PDB file of C-alpha atoms in Angstrom:
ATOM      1  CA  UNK Z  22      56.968  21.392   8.061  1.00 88.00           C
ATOM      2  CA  UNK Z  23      55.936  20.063  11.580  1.00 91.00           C
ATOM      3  CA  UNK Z  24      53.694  17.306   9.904  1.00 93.00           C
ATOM      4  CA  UNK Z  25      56.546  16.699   7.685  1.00 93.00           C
ATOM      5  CA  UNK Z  26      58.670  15.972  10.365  1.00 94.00           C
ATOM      6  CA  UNK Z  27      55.958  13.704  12.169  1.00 95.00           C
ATOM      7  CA  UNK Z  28      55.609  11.916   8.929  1.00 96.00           C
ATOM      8  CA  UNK Z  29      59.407  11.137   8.199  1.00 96.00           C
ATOM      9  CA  UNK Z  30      59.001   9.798  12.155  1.00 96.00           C
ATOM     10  CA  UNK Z  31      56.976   6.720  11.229  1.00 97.00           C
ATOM     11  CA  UNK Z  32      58.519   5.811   8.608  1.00 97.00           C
ATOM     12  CA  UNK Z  33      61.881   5.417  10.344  1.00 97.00           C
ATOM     13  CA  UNK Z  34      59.920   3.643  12.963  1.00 97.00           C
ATOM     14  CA  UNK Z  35      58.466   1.683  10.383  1.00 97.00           C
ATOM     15  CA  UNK Z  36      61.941   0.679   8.611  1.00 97.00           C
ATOM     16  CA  UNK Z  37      63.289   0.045  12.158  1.00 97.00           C
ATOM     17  CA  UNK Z  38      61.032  -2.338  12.849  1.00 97.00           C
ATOM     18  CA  UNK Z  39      61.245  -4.278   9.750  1.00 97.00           C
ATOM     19  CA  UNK Z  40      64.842  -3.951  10.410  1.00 97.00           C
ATOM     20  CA  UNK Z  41      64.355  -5.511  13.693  1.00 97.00           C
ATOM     21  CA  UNK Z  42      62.327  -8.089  12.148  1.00 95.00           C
ATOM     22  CA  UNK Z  43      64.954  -9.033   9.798  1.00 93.00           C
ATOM     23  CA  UNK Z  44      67.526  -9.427  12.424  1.00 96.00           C
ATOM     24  CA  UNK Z  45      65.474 -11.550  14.755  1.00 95.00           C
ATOM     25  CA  UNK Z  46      64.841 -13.748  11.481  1.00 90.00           C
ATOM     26  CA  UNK Z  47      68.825 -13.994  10.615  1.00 92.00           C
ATOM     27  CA  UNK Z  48      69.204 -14.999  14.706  1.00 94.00           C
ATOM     28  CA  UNK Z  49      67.266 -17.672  14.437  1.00 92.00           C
ATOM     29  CA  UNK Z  50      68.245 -18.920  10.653  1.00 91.00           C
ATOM     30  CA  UNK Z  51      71.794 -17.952  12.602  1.00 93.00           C
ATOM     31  CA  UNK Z  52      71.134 -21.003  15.593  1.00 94.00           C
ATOM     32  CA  UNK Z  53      69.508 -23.510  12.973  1.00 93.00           C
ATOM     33  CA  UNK Z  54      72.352 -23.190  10.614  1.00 94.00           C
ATOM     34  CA  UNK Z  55      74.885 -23.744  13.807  1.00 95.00           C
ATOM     35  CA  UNK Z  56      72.710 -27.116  15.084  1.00 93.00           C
ATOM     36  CA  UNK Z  57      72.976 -28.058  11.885  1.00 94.00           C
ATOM     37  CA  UNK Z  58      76.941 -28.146  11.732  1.00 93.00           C
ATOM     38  CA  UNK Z  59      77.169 -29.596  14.875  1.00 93.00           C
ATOM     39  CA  UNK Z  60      75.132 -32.725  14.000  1.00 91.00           C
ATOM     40  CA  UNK Z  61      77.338 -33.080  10.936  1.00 91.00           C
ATOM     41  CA  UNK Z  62      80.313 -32.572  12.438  1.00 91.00           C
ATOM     42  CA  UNK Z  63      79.272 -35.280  14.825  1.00 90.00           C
ATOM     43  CA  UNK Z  64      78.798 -37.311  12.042  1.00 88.00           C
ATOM     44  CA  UNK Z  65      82.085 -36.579  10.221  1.00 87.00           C
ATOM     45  CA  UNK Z  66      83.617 -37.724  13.480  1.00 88.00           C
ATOM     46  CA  UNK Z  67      81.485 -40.631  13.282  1.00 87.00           C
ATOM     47  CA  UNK Z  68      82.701 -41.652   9.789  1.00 88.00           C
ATOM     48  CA  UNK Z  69      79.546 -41.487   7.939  1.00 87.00           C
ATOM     49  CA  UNK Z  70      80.047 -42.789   4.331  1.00 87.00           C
ATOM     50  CA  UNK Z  71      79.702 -39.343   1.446  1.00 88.00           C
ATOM     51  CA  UNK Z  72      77.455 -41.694   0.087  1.00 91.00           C
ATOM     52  CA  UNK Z  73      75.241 -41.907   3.476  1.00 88.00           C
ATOM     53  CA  UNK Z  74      75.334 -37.826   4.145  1.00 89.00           C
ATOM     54  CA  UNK Z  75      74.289 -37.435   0.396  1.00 90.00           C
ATOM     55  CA  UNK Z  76      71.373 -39.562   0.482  1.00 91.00           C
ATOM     56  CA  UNK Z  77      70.405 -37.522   3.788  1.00 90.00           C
ATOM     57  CA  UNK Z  78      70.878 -34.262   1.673  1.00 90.00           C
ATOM     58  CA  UNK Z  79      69.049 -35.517  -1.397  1.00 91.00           C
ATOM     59  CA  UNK Z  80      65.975 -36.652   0.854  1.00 89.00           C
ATOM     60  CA  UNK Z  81      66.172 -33.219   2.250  1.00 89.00           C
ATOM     61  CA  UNK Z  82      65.794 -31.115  -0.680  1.00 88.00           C
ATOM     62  CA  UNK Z  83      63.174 -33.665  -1.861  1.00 89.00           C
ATOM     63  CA  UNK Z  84      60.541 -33.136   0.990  1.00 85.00           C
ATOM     64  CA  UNK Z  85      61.573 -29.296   0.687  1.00 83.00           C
ATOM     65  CA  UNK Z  86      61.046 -29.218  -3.243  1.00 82.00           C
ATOM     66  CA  UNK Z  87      57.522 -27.136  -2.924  1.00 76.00           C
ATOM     67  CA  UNK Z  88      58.019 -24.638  -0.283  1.00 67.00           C
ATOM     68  CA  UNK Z  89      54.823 -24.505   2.348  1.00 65.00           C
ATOM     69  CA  UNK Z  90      53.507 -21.296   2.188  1.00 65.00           C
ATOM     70  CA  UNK Z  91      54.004 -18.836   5.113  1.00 59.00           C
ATOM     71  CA  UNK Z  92      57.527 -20.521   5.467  1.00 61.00           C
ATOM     72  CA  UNK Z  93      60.604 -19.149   4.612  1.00 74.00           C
ATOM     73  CA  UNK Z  94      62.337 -21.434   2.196  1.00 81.00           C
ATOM     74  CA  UNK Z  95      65.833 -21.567   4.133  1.00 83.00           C
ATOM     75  CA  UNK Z  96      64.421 -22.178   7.536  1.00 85.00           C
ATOM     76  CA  UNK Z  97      62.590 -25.158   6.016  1.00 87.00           C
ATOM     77  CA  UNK Z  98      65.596 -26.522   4.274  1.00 89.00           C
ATOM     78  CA  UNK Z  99      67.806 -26.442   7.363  1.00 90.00           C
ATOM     79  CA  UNK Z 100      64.770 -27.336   9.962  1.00 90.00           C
ATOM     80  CA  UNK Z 101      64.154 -30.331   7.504  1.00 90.00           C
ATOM     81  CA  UNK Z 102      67.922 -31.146   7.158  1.00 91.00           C
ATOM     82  CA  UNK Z 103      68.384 -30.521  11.189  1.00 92.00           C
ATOM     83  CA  UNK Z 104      65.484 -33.303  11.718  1.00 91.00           C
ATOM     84  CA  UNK Z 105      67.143 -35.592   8.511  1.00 90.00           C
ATOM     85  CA  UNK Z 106      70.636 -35.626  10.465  1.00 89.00           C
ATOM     86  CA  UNK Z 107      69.127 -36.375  14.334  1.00 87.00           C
ATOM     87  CA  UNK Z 108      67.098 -38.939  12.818  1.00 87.00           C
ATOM     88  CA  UNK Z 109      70.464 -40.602  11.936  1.00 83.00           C
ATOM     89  CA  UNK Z 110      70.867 -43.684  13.201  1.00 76.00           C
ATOM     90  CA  UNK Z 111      74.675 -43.447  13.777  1.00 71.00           C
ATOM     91  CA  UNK Z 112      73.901 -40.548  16.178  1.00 72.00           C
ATOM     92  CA  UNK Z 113      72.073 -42.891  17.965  1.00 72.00           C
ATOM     93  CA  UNK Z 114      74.247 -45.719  18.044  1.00 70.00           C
ATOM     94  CA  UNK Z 115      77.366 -43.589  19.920  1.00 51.00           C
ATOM     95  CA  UNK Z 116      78.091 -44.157  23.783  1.00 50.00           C
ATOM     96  CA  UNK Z 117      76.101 -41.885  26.056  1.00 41.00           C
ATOM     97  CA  UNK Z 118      78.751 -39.940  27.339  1.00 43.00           C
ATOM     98  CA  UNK Z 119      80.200 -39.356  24.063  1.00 45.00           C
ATOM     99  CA  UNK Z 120      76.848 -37.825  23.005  1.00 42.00           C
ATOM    100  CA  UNK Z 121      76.459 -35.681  25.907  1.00 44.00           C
ATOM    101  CA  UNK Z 122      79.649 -34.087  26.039  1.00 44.00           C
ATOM    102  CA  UNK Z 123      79.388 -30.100  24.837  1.00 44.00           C
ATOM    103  CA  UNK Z 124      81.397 -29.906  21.556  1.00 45.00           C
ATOM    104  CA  UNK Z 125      83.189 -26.218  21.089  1.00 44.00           C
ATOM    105  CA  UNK Z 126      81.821 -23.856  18.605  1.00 44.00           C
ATOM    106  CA  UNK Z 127      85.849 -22.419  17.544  1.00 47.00           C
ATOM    107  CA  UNK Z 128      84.575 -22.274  14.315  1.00 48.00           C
ATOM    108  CA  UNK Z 129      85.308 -20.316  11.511  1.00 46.00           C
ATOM    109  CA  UNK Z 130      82.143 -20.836  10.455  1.00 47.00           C
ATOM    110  CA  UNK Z 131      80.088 -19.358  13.128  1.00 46.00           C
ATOM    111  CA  UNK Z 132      78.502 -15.708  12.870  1.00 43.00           C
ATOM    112  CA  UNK Z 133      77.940 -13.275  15.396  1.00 42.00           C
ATOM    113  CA  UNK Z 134      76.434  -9.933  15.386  1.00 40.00           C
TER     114      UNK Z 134
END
């Protein structure tokens, strides 16, 4: 009964660890996702043409059409689409202090654990 017990031990360390894991993982898919809707709410405020933000997307999903091994498939998509947006040109083109400036995160959109 005693080895049992020892042996129901590790494996609730083991699950707790991959559940640790896990939520490390969702943090950090959590802060890509939210840089993500910052740059295109910048851009919304910008007035970048639908047609502009699509031809973003669409390059996005292109370079991110075969999935690099030992990546996970959603961090690549957003890393790549994070890079697509600051590579914008319009983000580039706004005054400095503009750019600086802290934007709030009252968003429904936002997540927290």
């Amino acid at each position: 009964e005693l080895q049992q017990k020892v042996e129901e031990t590790e494996v609730l360390k083991m699950e707790l660890q991959m559940l640790e894991t896990e939520r490390v993982r969702l943090s950090l898919v959590e802060e890509k996702l939210l840089d993500v809707l910052q740059l295109l709410q910048q851009l919304r405020d910008l007035n970048i043409s639908k047609r502009a933000l699509g031809k973003i997307l669409l390059s996005t999903l292109e370079s991110c059409r075969d999935p690099q091994p030992g990546k996970a498939q959603l961090f690549e998509v957003l890393d790549t689409l994070q890079q697509e947006l600051t590579a914008c040109e319009l983000l580039h083109k706004q005054p400095v202090e503009q750019a600086q400036s802290p934007r709030s995160l009252a968003n429904p959109l936002v997540i927290s654990c």
